[in-house]
PDB file of C-alpha atoms in Angstrom:
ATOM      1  CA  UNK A 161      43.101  19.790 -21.197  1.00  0.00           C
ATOM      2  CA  UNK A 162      42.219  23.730 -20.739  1.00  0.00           C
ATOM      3  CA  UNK A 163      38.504  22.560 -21.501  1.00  0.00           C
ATOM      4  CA  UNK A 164      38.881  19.678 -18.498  1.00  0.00           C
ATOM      5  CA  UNK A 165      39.499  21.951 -15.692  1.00  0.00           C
ATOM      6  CA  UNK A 166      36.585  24.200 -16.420  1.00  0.00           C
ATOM      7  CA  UNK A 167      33.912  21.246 -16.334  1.00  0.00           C
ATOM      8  CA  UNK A 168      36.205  19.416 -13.026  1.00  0.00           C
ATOM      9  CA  UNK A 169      35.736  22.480 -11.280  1.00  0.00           C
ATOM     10  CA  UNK A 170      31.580  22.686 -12.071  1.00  0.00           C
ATOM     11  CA  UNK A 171      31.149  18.706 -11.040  1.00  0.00           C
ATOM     12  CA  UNK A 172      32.780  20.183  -7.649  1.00  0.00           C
ATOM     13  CA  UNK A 173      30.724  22.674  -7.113  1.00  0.00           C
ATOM     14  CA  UNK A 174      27.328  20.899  -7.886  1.00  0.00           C
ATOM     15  CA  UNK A 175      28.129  18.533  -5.460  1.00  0.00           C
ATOM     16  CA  UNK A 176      28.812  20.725  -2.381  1.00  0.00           C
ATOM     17  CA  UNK A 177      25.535  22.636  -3.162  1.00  0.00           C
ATOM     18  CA  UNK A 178      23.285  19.874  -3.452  1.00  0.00           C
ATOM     19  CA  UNK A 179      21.156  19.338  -0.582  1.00  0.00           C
ATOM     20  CA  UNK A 180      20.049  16.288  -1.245  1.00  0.00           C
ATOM     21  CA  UNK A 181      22.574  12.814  -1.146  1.00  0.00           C
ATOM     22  CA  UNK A 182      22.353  10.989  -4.108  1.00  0.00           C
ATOM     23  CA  UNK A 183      21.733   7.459  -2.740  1.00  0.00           C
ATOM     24  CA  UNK A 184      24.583   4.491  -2.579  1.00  0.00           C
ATOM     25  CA  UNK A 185      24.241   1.986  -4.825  1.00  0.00           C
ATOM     26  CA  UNK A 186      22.764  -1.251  -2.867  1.00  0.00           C
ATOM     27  CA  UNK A 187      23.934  -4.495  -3.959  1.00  0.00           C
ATOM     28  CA  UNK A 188      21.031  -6.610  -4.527  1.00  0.00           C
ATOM     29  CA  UNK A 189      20.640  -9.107  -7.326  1.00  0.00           C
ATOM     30  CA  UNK A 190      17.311  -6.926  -8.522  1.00  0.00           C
ATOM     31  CA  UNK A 191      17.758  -3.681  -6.550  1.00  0.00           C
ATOM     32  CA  UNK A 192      15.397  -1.255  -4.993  1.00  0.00           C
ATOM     33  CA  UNK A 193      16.277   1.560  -5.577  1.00  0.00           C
ATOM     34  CA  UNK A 194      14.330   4.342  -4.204  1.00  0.00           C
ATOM     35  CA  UNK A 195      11.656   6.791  -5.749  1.00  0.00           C
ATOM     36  CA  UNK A 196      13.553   8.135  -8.385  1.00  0.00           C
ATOM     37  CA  UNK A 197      17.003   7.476  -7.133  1.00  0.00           C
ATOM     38  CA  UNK A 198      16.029  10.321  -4.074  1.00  0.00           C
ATOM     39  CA  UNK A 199      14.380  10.309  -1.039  1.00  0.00           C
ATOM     40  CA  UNK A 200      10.803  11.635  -0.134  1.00  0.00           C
ATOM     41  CA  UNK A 201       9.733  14.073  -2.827  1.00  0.00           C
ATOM     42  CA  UNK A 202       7.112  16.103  -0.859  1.00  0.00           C
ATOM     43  CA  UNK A 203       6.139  17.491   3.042  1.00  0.00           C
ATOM     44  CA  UNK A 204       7.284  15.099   5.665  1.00  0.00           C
ATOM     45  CA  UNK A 205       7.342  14.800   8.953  1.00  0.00           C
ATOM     46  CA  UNK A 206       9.379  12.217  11.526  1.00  0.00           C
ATOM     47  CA  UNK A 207       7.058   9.278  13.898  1.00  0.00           C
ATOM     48  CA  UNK A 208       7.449   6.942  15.977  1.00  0.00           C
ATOM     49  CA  UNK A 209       6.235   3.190  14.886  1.00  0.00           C
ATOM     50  CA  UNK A 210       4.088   1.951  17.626  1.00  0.00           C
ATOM     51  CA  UNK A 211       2.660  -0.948  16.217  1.00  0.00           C
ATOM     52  CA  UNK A 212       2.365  -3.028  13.029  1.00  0.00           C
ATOM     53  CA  UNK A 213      -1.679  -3.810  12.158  1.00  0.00           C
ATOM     54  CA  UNK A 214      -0.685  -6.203   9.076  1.00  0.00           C
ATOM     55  CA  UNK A 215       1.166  -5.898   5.583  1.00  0.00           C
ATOM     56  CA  UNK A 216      -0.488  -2.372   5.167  1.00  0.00           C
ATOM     57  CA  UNK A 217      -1.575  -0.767   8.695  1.00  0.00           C
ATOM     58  CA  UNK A 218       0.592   0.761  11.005  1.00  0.00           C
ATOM     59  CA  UNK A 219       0.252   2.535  14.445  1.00  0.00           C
ATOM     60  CA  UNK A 220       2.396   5.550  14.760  1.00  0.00           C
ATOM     61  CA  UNK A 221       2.974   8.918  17.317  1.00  0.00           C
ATOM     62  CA  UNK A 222       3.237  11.841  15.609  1.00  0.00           C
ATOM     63  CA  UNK A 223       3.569  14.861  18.090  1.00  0.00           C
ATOM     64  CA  UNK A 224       2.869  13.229  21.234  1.00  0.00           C
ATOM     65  CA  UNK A 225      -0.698  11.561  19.145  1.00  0.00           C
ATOM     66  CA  UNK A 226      -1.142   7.470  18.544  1.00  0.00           C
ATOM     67  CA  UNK A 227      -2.587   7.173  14.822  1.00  0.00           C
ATOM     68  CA  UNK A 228      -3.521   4.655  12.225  1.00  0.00           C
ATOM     69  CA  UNK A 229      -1.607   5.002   9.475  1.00  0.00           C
ATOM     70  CA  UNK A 230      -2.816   3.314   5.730  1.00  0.00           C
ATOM     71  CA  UNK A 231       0.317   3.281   3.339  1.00  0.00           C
ATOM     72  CA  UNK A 232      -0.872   4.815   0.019  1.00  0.00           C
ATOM     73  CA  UNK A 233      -1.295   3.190  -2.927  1.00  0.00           C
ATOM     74  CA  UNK A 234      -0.617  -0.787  -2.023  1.00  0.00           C
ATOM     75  CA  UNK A 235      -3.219  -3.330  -0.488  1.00  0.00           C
ATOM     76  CA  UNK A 236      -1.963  -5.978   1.261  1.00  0.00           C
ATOM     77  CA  UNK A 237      -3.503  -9.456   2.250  1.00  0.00           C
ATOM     78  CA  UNK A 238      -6.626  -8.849   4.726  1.00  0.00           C
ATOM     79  CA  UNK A 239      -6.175 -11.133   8.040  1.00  0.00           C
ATOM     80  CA  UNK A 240      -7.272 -14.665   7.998  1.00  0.00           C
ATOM     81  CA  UNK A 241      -6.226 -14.981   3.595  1.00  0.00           C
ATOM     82  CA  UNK A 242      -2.781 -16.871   2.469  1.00  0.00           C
ATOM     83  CA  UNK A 243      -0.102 -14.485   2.844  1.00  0.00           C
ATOM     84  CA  UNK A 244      -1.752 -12.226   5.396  1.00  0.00           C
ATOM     85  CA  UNK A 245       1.121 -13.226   8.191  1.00  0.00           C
ATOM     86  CA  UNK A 246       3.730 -12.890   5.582  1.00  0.00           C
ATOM     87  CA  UNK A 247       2.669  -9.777   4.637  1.00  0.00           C
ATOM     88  CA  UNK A 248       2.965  -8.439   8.416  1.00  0.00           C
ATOM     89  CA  UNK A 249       5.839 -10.136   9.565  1.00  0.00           C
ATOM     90  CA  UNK A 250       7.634  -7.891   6.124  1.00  0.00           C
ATOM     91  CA  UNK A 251       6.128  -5.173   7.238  1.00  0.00           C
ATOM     92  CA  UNK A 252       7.453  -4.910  10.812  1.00  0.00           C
ATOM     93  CA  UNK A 253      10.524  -6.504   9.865  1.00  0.00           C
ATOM     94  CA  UNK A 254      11.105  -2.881   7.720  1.00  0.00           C
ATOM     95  CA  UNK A 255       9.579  -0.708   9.706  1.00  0.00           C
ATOM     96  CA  UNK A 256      10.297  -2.083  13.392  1.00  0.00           C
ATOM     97  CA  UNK A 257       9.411  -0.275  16.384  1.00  0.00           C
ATOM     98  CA  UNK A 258      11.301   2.807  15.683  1.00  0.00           C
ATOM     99  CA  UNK A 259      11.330   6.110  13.676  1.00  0.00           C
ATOM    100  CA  UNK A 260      10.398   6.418  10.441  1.00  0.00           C
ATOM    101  CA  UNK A 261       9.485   9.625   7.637  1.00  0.00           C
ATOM    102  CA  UNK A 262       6.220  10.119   6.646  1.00  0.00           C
ATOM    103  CA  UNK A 263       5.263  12.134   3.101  1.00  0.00           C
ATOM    104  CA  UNK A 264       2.464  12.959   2.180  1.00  0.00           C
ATOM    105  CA  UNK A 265       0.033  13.252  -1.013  1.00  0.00           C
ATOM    106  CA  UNK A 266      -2.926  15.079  -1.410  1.00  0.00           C
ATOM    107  CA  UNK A 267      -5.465  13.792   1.158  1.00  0.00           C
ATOM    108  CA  UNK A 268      -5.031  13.509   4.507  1.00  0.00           C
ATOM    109  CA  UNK A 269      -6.791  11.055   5.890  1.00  0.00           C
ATOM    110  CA  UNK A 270      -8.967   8.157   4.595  1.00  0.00           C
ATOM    111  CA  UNK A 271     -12.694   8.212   5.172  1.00  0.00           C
ATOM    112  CA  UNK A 272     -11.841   5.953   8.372  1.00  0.00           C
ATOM    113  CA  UNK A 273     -10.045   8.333  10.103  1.00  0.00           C
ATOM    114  CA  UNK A 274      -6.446   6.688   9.202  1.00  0.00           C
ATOM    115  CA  UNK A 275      -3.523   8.981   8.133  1.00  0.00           C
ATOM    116  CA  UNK A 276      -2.192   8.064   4.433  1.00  0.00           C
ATOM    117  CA  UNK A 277       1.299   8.704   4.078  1.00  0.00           C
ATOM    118  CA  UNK A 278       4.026   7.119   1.876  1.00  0.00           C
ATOM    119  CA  UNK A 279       6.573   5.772   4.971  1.00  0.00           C
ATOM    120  CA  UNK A 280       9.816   6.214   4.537  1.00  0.00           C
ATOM    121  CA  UNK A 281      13.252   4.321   5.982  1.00  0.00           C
ATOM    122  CA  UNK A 282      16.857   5.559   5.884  1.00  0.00           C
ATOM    123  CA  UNK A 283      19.262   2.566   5.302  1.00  0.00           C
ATOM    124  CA  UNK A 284      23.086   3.772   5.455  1.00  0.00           C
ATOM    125  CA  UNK A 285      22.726   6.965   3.247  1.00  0.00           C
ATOM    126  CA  UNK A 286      19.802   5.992   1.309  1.00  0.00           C
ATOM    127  CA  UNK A 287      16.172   6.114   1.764  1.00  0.00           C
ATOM    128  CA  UNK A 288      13.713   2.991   0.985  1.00  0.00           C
ATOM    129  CA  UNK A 289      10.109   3.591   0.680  1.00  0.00           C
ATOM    130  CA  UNK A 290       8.285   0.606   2.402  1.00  0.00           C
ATOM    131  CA  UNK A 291       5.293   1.118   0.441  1.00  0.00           C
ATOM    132  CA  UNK A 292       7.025   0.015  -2.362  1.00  0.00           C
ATOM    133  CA  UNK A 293       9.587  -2.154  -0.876  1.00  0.00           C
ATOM    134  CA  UNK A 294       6.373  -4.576   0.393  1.00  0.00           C
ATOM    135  CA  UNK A 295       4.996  -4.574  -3.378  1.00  0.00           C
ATOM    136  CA  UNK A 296       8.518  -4.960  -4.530  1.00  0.00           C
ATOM    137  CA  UNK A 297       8.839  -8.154  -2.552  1.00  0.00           C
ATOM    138  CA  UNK A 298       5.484  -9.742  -3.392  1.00  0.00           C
ATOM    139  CA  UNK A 299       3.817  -8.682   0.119  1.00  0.00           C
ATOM    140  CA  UNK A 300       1.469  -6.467  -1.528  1.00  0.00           C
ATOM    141  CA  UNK A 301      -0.194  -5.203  -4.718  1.00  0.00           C
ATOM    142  CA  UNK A 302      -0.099  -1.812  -6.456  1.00  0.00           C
ATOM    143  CA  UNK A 303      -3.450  -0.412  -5.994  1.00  0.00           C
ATOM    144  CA  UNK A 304      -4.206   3.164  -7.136  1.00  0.00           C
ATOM    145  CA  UNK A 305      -6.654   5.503  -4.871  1.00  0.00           C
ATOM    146  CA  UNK A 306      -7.172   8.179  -6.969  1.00  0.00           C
ATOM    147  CA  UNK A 307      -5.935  11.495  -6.013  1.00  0.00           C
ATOM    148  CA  UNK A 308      -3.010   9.759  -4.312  1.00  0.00           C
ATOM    149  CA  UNK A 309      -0.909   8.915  -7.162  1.00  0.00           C
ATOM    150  CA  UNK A 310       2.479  10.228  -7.032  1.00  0.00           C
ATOM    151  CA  UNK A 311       4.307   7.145  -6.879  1.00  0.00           C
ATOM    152  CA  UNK A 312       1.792   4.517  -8.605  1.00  0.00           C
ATOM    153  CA  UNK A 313       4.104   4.025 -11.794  1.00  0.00           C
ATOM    154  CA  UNK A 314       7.110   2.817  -9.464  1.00  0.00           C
ATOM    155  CA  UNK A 315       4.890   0.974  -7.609  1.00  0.00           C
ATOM    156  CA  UNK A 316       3.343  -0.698 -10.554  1.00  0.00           C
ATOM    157  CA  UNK A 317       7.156  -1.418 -11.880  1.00  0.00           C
ATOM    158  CA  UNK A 318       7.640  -3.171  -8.632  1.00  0.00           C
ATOM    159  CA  UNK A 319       4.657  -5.203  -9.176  1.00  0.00           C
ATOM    160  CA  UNK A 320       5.877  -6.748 -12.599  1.00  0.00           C
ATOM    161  CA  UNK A 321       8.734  -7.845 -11.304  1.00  0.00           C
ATOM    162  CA  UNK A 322       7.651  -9.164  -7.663  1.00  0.00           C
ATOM    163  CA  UNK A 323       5.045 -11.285 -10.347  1.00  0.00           C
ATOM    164  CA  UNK A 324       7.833 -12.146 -12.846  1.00  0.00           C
ATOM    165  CA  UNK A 325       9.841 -13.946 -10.153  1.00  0.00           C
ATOM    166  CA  UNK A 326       6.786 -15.338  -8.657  1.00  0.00           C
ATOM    167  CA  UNK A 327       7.195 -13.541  -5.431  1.00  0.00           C
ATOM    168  CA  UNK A 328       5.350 -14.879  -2.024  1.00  0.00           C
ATOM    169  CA  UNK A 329       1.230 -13.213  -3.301  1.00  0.00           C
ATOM    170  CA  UNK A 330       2.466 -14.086  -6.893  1.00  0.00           C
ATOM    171  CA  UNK A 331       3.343 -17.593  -6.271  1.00  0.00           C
ATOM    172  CA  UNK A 332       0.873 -20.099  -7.441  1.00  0.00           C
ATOM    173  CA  UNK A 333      -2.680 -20.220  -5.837  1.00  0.00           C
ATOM    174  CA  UNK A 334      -2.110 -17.301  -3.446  1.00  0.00           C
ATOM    175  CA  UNK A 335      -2.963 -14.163  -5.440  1.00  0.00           C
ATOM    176  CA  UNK A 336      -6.541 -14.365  -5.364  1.00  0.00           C
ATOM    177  CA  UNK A 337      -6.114 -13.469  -1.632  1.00  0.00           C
ATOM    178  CA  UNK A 338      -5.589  -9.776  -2.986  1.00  0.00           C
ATOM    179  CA  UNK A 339      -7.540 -10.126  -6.462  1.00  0.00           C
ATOM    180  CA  UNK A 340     -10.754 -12.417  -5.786  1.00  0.00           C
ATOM    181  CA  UNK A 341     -12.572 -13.383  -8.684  1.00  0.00           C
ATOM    182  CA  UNK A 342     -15.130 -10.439  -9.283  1.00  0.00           C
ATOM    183  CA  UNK A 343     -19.148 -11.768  -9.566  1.00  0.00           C
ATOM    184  CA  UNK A 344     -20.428 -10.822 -12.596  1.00  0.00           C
ATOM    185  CA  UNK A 345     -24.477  -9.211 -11.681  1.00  0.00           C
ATOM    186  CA  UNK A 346     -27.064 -11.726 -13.349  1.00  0.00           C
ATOM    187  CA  UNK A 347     -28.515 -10.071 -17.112  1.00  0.00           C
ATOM    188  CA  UNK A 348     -30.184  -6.899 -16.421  1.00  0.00           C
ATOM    189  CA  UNK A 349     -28.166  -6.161 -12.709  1.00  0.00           C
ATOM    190  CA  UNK A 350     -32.004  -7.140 -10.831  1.00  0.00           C
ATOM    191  CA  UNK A 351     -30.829  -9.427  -8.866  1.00  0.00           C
ATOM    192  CA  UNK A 352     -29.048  -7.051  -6.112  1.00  0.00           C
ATOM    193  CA  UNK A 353     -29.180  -7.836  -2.295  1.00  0.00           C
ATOM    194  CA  UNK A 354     -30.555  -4.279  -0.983  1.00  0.00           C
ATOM    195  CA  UNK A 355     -28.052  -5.876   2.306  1.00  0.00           C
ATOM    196  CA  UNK A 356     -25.616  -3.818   0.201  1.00  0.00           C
ATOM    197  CA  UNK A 357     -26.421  -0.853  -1.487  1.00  0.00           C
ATOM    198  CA  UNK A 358     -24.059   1.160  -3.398  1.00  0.00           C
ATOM    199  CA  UNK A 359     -22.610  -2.311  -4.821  1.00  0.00           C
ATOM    200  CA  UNK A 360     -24.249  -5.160  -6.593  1.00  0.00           C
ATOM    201  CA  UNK A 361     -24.152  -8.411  -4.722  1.00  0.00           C
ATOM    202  CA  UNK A 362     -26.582 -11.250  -5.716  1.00  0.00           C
ATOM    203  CA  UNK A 363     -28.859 -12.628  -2.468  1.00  0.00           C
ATOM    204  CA  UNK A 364     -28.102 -16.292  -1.515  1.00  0.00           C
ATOM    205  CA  UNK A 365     -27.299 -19.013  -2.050  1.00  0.00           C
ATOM    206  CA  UNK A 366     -24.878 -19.766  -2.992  1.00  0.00           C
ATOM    207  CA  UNK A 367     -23.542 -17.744   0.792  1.00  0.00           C
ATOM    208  CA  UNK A 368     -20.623 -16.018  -0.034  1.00  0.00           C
ATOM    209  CA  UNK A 369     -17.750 -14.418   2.051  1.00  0.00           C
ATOM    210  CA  UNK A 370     -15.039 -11.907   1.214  1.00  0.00           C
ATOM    211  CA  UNK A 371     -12.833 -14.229  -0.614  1.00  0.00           C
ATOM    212  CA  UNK A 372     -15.836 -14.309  -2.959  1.00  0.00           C
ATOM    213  CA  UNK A 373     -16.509 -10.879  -4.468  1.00  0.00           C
ATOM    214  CA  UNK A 374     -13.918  -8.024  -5.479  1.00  0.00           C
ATOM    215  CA  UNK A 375     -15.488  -5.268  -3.201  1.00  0.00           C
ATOM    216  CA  UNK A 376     -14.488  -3.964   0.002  1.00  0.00           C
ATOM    217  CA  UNK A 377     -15.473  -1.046   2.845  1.00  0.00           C
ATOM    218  CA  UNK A 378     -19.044  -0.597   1.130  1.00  0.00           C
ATOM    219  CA  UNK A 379     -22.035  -0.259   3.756  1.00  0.00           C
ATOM    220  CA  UNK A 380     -24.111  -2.958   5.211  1.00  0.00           C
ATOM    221  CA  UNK A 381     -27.374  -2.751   6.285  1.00  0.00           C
ATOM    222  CA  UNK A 382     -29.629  -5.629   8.234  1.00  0.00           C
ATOM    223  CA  UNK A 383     -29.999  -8.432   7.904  1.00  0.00           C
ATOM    224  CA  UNK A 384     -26.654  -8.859   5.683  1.00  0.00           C
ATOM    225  CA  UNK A 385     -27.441 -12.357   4.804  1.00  0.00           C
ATOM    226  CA  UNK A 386     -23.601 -13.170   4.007  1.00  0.00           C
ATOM    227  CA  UNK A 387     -21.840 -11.827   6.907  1.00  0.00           C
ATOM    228  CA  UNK A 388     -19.639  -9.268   5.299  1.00  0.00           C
ATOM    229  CA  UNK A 389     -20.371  -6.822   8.629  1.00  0.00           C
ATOM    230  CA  UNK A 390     -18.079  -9.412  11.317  1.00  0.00           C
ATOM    231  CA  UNK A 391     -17.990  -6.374  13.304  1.00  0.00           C
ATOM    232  CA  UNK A 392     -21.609  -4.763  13.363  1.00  0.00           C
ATOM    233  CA  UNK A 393     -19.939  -1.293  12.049  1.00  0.00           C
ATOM    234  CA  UNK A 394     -21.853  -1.312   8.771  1.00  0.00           C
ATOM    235  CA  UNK A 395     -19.331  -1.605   6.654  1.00  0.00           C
ATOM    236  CA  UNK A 396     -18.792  -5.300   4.898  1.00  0.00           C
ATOM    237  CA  UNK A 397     -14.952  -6.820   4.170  1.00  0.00           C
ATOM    238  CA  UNK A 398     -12.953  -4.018   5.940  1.00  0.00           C
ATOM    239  CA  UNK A 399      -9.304  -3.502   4.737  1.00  0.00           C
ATOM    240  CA  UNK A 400      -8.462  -3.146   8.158  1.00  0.00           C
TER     241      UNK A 400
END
């Protein structure tokens, strides 16, 4: 008993110094818990949700400024695939139009200009990170973009089991809207369109589209005989 009242006394004290709230447990059948059982692990700062793009794009204010924001380390289904309104209608459903926390990796930006930020969510007296919430319940895929790694093991964890229960992308015949089959280069990689350069796509026929090859935001240059440049921007099967 004399050793009891010793250790009663530390518990007590650990847990009016701790800064941060451990989260409540939230009963789900397969919960999701956040990134390590905390909240955001690096810099933050608070925004406003503007807008929802699709399963992976937001619109956000951050000090008085209107941004894109690209959630790190997920890809969602592009507009106009299976999925693609699913994927949106999650998205805004956990975000809303309200304000959410933003952390941050290593870069800053994307080479488009968007901010990449894991976005975070405060339900009750926890904290949900809606990256991988939307991988978590088969809106999205874990997708790695090297430096920005922090969380890519969770998210990958989320990933087996959004595909072990056959969630929405994982249920039959809709998740080759995020992983197309790749085309293999004819023997000897000659037979590159120079449409495309910096990625190996054979010259028609057969025509293909985006639904076709594996790559995505490489440059385009006239004539593009597929059409991966919709908008004229030179860059073929934007993310965005």
């Amino acid at each position: 008993m004399r050793r009891a009242v010793p250790a009663m006394l530390a518990v007590l004290l650990i847990g009016c110094s701790a800064s941060v709230r451990l989260p409540a447990p939230i009963q789900t059948p397969s919960p999701e818990v956040s990134a390590f059982g905390l909240g955001p692990q690096g810099s933050t700062v608070e925004a406003e949700v503007v807008g929802v793009v699709d399963g992976d794009t937001i619109h956000v204010r951050v000090d008085g400024r209107v941004q894109s924001l690209r959630y790190i380390g997920i890809d969602s289904p592009e507009r106009g695939f299976p999925g693609a309104r699913a994927a949106t209608s999650a998205n805004a459903a956990l975000v809303g139009v309200g304000v959410v926390t933003l952390e941050r990796d290593v870069s800053e930006t994307d080479r488009f200009g968007r901010l990449l930020r894991y976005v975070w969510i405060r339900q009750g007296n926890d904290w949900l990170m809606v990256n991988k919430a939307l991988v978590r319940r088969g809106h999205a895929v874990a997708k790695a973009y090297p430096p920005d790694t922090k969380y890519q093991s969770l998210f990958e964890h989320a990933q087996k089991q959004a595909r072990s229960e056959k969630l929405s992308i994982w249920a039959d015949g809709l998740i080759h809207t995020l992983v197309p089959p790749a085309w293999t280069p004819r023997p000897g990689g000659r037979n590159c369109d120079p449409s495309y350069p910096g990625v190996c796509i054979q010259p028609p026929p057969p025509d293909l589209d985006c639904g076709d090859i594996s790559f995505r935001d490489f440059r385009v240059r006239a004539p593009d005989p597929h059409h991966f440049d919709a908008e004229g921007d030179g860059i073929g099967c934007e993310t965005y």
